[in-house]
Tab-separated table of C-alpha atoms in Angstrom:
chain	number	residue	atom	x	y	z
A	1	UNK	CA	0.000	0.000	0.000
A	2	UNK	CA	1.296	3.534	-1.028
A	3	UNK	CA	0.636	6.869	0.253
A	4	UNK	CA	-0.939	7.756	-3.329
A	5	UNK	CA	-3.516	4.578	-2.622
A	6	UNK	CA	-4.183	5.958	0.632
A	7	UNK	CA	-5.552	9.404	-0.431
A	8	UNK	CA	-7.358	7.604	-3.870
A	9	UNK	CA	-9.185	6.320	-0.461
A	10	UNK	CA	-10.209	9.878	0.898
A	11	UNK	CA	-12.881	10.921	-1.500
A	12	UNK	CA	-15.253	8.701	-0.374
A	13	UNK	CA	-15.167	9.658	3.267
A	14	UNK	CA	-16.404	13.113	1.371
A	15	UNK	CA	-18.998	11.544	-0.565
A	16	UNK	CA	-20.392	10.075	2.752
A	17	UNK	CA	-21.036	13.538	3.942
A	18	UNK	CA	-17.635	13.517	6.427
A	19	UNK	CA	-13.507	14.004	7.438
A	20	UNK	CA	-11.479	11.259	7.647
A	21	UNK	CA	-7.711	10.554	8.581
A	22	UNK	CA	-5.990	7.301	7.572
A	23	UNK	CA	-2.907	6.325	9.782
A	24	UNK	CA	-1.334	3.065	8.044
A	25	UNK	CA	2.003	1.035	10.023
A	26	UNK	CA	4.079	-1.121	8.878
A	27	UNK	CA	6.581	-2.941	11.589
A	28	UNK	CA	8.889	-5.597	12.605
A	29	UNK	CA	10.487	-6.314	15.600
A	30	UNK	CA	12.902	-9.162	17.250
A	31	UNK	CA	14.092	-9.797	20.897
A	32	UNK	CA	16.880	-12.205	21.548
A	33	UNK	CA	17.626	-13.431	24.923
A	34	UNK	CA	21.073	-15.177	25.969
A	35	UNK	CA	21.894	-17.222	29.061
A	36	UNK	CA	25.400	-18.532	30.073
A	37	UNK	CA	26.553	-17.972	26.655
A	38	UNK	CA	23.342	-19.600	24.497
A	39	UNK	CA	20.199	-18.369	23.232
A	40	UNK	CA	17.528	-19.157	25.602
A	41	UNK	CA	14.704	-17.490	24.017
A	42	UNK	CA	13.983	-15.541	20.382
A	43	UNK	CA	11.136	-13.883	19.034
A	44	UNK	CA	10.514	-12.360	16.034
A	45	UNK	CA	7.259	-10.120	14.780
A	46	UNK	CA	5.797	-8.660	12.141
A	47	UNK	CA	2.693	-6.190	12.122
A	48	UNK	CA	0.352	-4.148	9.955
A	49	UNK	CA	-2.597	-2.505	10.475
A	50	UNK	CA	-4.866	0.756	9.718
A	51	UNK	CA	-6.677	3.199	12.099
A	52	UNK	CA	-9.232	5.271	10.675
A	53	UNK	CA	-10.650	8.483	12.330
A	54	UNK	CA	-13.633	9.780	10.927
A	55	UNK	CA	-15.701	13.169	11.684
A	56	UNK	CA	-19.139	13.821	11.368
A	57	UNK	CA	-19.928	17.346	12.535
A	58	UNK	CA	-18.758	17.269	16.102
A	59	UNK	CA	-18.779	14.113	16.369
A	60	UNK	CA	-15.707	11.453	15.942
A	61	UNK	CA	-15.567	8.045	15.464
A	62	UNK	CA	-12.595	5.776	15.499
A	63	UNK	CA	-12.074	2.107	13.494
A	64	UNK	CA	-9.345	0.076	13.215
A	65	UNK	CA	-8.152	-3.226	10.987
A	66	UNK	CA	-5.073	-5.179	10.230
A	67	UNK	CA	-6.167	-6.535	6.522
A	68	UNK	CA	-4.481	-3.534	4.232
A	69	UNK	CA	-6.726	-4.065	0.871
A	70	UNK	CA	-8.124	-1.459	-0.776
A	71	UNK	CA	-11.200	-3.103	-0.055
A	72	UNK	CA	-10.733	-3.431	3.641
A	73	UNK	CA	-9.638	-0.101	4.080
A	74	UNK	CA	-12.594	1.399	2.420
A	75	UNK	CA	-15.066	-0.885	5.024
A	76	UNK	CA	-12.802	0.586	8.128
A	77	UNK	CA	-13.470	4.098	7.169
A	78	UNK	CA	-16.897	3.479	6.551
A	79	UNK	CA	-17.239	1.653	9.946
A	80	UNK	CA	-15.301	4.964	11.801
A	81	UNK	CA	-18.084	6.843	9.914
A	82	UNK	CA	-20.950	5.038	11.366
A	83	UNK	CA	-19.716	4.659	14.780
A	84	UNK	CA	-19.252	8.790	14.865
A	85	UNK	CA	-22.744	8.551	14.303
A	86	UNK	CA	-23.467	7.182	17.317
A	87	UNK	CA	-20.804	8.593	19.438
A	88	UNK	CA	-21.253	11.970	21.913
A	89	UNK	CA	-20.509	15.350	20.150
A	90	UNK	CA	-17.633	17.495	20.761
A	91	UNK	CA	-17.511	20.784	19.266
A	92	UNK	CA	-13.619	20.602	20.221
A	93	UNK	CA	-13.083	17.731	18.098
A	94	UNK	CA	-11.243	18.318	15.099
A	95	UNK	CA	-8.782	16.561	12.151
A	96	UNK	CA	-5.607	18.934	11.733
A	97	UNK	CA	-4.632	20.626	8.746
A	98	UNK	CA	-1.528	19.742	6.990
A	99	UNK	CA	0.911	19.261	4.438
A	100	UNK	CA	2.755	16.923	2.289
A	101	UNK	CA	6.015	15.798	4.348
A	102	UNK	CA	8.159	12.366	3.854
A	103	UNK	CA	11.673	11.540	5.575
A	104	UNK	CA	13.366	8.299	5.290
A	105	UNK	CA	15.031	7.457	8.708
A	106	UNK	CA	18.986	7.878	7.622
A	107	UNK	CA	19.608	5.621	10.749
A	108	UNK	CA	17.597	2.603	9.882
A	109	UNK	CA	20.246	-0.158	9.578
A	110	UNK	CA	20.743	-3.557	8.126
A	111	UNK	CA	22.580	-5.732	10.795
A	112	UNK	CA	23.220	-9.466	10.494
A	113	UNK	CA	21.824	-12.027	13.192
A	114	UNK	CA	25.355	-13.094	14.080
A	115	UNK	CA	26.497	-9.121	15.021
A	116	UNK	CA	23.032	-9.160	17.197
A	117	UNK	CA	24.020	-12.284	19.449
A	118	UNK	CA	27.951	-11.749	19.587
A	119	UNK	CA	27.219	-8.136	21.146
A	120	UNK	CA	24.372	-9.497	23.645
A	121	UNK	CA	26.765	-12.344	24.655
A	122	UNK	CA	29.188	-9.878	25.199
A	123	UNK	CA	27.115	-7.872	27.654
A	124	UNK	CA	26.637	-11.564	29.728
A	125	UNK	CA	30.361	-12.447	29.557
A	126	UNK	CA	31.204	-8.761	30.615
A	127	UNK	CA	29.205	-8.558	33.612
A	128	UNK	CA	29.771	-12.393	34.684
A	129	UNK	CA	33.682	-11.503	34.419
A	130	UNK	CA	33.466	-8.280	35.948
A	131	UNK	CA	33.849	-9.570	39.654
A	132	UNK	CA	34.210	-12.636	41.355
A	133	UNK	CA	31.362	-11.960	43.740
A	134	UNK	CA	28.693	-11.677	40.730
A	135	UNK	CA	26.857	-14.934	41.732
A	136	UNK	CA	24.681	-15.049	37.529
A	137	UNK	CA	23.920	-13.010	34.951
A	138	UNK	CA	20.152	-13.860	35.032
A	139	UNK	CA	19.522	-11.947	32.298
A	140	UNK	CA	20.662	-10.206	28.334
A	141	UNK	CA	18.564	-9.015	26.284
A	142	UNK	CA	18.442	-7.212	23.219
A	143	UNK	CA	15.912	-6.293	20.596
A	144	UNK	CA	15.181	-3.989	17.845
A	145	UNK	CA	12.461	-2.318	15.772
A	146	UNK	CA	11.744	-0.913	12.531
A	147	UNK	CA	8.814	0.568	11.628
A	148	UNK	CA	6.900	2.550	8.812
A	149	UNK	CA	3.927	5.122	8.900
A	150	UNK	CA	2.037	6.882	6.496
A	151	UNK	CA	-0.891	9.116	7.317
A	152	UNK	CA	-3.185	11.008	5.361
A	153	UNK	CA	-6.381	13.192	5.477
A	154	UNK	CA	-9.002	14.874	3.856
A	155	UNK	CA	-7.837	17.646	5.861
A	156	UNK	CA	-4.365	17.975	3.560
A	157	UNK	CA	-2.126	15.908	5.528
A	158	UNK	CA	0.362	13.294	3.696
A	159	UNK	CA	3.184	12.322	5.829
A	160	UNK	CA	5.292	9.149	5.495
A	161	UNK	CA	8.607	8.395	7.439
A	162	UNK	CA	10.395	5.287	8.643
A	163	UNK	CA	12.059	4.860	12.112
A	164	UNK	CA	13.971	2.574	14.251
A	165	UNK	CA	15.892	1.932	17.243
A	166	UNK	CA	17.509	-0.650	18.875
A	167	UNK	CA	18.208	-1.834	23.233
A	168	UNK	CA	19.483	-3.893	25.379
A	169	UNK	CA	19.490	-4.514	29.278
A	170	UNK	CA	21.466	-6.492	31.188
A	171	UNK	CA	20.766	-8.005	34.848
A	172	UNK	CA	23.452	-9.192	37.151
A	173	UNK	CA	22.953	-10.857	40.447
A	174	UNK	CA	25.710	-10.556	43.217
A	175	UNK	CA	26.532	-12.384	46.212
A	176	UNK	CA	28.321	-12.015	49.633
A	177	UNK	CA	27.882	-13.850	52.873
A	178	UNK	CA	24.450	-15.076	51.859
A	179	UNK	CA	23.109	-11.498	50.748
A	180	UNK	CA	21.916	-10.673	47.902
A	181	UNK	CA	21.976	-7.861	45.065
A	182	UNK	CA	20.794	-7.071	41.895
A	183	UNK	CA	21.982	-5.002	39.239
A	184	UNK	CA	19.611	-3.586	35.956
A	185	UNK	CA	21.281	-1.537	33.195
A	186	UNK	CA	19.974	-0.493	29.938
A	187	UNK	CA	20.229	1.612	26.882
A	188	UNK	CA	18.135	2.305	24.159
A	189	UNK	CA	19.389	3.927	20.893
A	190	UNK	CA	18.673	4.879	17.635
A	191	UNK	CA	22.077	3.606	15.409
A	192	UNK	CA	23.298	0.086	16.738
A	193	UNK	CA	26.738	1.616	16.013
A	194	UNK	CA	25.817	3.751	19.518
A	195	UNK	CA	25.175	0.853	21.451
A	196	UNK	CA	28.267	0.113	23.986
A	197	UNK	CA	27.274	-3.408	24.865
A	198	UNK	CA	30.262	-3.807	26.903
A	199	UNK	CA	29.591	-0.797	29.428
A	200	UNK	CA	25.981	-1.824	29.419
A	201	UNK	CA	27.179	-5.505	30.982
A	202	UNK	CA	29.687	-3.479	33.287
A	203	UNK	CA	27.519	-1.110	34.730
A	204	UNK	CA	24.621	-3.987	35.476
A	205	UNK	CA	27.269	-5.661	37.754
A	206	UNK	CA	28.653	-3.025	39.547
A	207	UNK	CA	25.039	-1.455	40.367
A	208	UNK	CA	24.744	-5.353	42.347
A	209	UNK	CA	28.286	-5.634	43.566
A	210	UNK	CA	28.132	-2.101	44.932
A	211	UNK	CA	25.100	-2.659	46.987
A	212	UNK	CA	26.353	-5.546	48.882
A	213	UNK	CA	26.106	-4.902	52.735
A	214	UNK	CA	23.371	-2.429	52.580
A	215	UNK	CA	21.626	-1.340	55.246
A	216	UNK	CA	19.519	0.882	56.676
A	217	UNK	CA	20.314	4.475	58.326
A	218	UNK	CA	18.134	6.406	61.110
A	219	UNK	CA	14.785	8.534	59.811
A	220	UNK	CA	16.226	12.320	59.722
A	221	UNK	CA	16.231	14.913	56.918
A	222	UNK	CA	18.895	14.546	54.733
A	223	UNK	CA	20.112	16.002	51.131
A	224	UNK	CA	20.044	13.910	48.437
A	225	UNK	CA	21.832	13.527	45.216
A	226	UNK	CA	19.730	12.112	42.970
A	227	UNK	CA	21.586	9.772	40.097
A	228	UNK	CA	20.608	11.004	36.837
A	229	UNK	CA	18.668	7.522	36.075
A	230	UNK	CA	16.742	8.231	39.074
A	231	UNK	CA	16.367	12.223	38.059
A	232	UNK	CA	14.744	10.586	34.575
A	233	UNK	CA	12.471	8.112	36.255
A	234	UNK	CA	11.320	11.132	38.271
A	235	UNK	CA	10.644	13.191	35.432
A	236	UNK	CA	8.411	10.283	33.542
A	237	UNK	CA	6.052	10.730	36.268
A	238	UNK	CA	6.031	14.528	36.454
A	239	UNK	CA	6.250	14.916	32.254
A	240	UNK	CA	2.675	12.621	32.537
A	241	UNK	CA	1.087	15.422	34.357
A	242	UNK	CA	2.594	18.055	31.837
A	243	UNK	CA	-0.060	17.054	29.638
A	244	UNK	CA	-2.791	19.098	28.825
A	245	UNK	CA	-5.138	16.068	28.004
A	246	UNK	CA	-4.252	15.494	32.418
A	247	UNK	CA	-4.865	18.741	32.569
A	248	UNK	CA	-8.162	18.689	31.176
A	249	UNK	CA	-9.311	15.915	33.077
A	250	UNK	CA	-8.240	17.314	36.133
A	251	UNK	CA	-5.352	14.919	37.079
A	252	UNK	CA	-2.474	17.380	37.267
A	253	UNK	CA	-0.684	19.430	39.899
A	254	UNK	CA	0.122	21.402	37.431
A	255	UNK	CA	-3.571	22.591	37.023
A	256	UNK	CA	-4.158	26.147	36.865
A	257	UNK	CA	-0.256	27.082	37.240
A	258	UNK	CA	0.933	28.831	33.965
A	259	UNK	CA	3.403	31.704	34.469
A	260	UNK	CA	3.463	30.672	37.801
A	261	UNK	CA	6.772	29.097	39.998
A	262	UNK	CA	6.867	25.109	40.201
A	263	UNK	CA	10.322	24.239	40.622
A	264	UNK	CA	13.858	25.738	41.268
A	265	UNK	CA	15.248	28.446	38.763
A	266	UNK	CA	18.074	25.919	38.131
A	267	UNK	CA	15.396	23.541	36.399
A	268	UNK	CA	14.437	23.859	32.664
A	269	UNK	CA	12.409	20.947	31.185
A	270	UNK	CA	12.046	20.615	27.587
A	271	UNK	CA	10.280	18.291	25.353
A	272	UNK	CA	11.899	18.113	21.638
A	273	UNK	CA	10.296	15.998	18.738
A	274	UNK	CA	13.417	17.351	16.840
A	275	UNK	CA	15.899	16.490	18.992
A	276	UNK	CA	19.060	14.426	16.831
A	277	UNK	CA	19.048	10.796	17.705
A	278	UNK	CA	15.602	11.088	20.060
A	279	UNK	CA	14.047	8.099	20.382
A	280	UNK	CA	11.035	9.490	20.258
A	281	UNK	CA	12.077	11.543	17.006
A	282	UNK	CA	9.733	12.299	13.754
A	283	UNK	CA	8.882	14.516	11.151
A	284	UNK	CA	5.208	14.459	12.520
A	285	UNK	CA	3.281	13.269	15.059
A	286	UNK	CA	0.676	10.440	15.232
A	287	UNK	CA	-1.850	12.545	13.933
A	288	UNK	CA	0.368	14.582	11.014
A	289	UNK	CA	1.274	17.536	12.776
A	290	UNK	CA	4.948	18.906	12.521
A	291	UNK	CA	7.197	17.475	15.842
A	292	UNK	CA	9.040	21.012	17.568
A	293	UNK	CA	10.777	21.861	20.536
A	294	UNK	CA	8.753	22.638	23.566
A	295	UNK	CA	9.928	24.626	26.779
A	296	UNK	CA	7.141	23.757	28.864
A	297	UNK	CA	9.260	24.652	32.565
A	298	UNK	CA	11.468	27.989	31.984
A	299	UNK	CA	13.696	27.959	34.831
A	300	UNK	CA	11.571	26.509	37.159
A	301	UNK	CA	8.765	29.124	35.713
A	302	UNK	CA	5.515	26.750	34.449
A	303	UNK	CA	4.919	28.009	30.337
A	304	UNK	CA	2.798	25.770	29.280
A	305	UNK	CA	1.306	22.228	28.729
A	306	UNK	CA	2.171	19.495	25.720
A	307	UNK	CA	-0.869	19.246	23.540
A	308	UNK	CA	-2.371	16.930	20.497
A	309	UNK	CA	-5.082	18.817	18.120
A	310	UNK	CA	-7.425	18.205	20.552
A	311	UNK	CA	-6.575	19.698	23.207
A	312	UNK	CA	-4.947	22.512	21.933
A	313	UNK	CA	-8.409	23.260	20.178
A	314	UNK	CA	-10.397	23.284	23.503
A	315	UNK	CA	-7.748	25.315	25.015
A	316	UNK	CA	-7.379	27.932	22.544
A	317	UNK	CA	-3.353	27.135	21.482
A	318	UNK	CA	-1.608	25.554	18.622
A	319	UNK	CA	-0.393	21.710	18.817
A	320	UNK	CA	2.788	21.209	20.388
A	321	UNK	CA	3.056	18.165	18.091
A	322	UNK	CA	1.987	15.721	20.806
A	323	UNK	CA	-0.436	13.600	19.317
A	324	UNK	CA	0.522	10.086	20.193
A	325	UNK	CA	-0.613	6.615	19.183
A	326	UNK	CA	-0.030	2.795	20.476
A	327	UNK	CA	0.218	1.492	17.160
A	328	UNK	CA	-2.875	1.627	14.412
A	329	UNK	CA	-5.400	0.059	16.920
A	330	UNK	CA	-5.271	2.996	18.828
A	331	UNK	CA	-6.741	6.460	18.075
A	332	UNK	CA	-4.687	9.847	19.392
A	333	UNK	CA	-3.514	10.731	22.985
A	334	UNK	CA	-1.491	13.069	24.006
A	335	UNK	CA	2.206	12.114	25.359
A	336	UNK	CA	5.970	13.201	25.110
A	337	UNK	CA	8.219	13.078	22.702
A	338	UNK	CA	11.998	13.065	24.268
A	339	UNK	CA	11.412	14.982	27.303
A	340	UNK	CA	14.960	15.862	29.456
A	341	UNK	CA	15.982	18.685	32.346
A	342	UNK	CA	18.397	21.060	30.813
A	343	UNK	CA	21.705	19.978	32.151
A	344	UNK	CA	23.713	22.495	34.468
A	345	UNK	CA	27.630	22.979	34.830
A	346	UNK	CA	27.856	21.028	38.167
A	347	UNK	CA	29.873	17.283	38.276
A	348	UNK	CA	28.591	14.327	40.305
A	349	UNK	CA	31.653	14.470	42.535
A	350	UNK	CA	31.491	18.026	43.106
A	351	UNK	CA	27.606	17.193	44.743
A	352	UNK	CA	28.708	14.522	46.993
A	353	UNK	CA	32.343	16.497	47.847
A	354	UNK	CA	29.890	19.526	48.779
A	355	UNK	CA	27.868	17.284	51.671
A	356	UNK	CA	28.863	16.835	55.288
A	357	UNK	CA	25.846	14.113	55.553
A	358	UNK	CA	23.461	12.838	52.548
A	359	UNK	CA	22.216	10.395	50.267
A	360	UNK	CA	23.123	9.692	46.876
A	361	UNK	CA	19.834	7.717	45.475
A	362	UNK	CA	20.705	5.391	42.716
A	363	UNK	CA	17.104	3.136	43.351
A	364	UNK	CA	13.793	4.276	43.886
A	365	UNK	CA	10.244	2.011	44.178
A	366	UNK	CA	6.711	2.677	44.176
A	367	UNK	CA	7.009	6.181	41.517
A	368	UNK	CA	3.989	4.808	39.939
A	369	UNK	CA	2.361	5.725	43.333
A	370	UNK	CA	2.809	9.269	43.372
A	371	UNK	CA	-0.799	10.945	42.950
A	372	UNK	CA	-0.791	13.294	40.049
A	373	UNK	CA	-3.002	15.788	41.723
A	374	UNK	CA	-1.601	16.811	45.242
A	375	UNK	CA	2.006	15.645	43.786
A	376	UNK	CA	2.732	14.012	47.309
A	377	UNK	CA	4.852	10.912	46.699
A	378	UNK	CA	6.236	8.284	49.839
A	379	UNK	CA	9.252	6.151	47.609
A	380	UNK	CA	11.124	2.765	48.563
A	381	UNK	CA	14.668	4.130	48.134
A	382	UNK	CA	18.308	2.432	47.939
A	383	UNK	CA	21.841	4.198	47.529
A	384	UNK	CA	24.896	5.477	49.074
A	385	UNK	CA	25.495	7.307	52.515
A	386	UNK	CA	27.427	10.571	52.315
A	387	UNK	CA	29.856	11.560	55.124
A	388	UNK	CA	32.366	14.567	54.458
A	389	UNK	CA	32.163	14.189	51.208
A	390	UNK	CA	32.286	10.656	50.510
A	391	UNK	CA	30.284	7.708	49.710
A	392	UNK	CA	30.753	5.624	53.265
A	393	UNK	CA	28.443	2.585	52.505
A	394	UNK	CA	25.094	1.360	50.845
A	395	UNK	CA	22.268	1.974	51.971
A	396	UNK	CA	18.523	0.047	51.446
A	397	UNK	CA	15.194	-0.288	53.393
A	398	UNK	CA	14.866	3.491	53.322
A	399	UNK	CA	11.662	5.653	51.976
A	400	UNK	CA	11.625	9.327	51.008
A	401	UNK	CA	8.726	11.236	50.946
A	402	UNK	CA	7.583	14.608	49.529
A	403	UNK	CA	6.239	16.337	47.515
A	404	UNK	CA	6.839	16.529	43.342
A	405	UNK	CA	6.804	20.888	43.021
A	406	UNK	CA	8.861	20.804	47.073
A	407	UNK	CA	11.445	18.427	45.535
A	408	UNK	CA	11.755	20.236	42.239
A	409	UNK	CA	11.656	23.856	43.872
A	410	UNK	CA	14.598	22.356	46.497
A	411	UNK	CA	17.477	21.475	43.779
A	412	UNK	CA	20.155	23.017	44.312
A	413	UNK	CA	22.425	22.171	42.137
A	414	UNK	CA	22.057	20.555	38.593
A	415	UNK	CA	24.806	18.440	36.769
A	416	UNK	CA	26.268	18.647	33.077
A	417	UNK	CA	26.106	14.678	32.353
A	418	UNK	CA	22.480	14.757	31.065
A	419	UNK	CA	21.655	10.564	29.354
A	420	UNK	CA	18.486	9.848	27.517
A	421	UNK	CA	17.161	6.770	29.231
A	422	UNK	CA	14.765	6.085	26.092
A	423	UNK	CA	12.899	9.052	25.555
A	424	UNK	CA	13.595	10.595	29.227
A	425	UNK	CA	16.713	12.283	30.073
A	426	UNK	CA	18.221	14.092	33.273
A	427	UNK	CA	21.393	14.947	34.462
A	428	UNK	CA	22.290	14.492	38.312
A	429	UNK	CA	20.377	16.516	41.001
A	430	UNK	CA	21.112	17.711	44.610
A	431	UNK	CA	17.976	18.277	46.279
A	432	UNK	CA	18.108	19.993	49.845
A	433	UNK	CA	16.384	18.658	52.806
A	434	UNK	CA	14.915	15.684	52.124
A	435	UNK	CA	12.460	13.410	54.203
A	436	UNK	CA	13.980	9.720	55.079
A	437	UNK	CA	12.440	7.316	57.141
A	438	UNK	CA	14.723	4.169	58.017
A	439	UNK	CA	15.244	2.364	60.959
């Protein structure tokens, strides 16, 4: 199916008295999965399918199908018409205008099977060698994905681009006098050429052989340097209520708090569709409209929400270029692109030089928990004790508490070594004053 037989497809949404989008995919995917040297598990997948969005006055209706005939993609548009008919009207509802617009992914690469398992057995051997104390290497993984899309409407879109990207995780298990640790690292890139399978296998077993003998510490209020994994996994939760779509339904702090302050003027986050390399990186969004960068927090000053066509419409703004999709079964939300903190000037071992007493948090459980409204969050924690200036021993069993907006307005310092974890990035953060509860 070609982009051309996609829009001979449009007129008849027309002659049936509506508007109509087409969003076609293409994809295929493999995971490979290694133990003590052998493949223990592989999967490969291939997928197609088309969602149709149709609109009938105010009102829009959504159908999907994975059969990509002419034929069959005539009866899924007619089915989206029918079931606008009977769906509630919106007078915010709309299809956006747009262009013509095609890119070819210049990173989509052709590599061989063999390349695939020698770098994931490299990760194993890596972090199985990397001390005596690392008991198995219970998992390495890798996969990859390629993937095409083509949407058009009667509203003037045509847009067509490929993408892909390519990860792998590692996890290491480490033992010593009958405890316990284990270590998770991952990466997820764009070009496999990027991919450093060997730190990847590294870092998994020192994150387990460096926790060994942790304990817990005494409940006081502590700074804490957050490590910049941590600092991303923080900011997936708080970019999910930088939505306006949680906005509108009343499930973000952020409600209500444009031009006004909601974290420390050291903190700047951004959300860039453009950005070279993103994961997350396309010509358009899932519904057509042009990916940009987006300064939503301006030094710690609230500007603004990410929005799809929808939302922008009820809200009175242009798309951001947020309009998101879980493949063609799906029809639009509204989610972020690569989203990252700005990264400061400071260094890790400046932070932790800089403390008399803290905690350096390299493990958090339970962000999932945080509620999106009041922002208050109560977080299983593990890391590093900080006494004049050094890291004196591991530390688990801990919980911090807070608040999102208190932890964000209390950083105090931010570092330069921003990573993309996926499509979430932060550098390290020192955050003052800190509740911990432990022992």
């Amino acid at each position: 199916m070609k982009l051309s037989d996609l829009k001979d497809i449009l007129p008849l949404a027309s002659q049936l008295g509506a508007k109509a989008e087409i969003y076609v995919t293409y994809g295929k995917s493999m995971e490979l999965i290694v133990s003590n040297q052998k493949i223990e598990s592989l999967n490969r997948n291939n997928s197609q399918g088309v969602g149709v969005r149709a609109l009938v006055g105010d009102k829009m209706g959504f159908a999907f199908s994975t059969e990509l005939s002419k034929e069959s993609i005539e009866a899924t548009l007619r089915q989206s018409i029918e079931n606008a008919k009977v769906t509630a009207p919106d007078k915010f509802n709309i299809l956006p205008v747009g262009s013509r617009i095609k890119q070819e992914d210049s990173l989509q690469e052709e590599i061989t099977f063999e390349e695939k398992l020698e770098k994931v057995m490299l990760a194993e051997k890596v972090a199985r060698e990397y001390d005596p104390r690392i008991l198995k290497v219970q998992r390495s993984a890798y996969g990859d994905a390629t993937s095409d899309v083509m949407i058009v409407s009667t509203e003037g879109v045509e847009a067509e681009y490929q993408s892909s990207y390519f990860q792998s995780y590692v996890i290491a298990l480490a033992e010593e006098e009958s405890q316990r640790e284990e270590g998770f690292a991952f990466d997820v890139v764009r070009s496999f050429d990027k991919m450093n399978f060997r730190d990847i296998g590294e870092e998994a077993a020192d994150k387990a052989v460096s926790m060994l003998g942790a304990r817990p510490i005494a409940s006081e209020k502590l700074p804490i340097i957050l490590d910049r994994e941590i600092a991303a996994e923080v900011l997936s939760v708080v970019a999910g209520i930088l939505s306006a779509r949680a906005v509108i339904k009343q499930k973000s702090l952020f409600a209500d708090k444009v031009g006004q302050k909601v974290a420390s003027p050291l903190v700047t986050i951004i959300d860039d569709g453009t950005m070279e390399g993103g994961i997350s990186t396309a010509i358009v969004d899932d519904e057509g409209t042009p990916m940009q960068r987006t300064v939503l927090v301006d030094s710690g000053i609230l500007l603004g929400y990410y929005h799809n066509s929808y939302t922008a419409n009820r809200m009175g703004v242009t798309s951001t270029g947020n309009g998101t999709r879980y493949g063609s079964r799906s029809t639009v939300g509204c989610g972020p692109t690569n989203i990252y903190i700005q990264p400061g000037i400071a260094n890790k071992e400046e932070m932790i030089d800089s403390l008399s007493r803290g905690l350096l948090i390299n493990s958090v459980m339970g962000l999932h928990t945080a509620n999106p409204i009041s922002g208050d969050f109560s977080l299983g924690a593990a890391g590093f004790l900080i006494e004049e200036g050094k890291l004196v021993r591991p530390v688990r069993g801990i919980t911090i508490a807070g608040n999102l907006i208190d932890l964000l307005s209390k950083v105090t310092r931010v570092g330069s070594d921003l990573r993309m974890y996926g499509s979430t990035g932060a550098p390290t953060l020192l955050v003052d004053g800190i509740s911990v509860s432990g022992e």
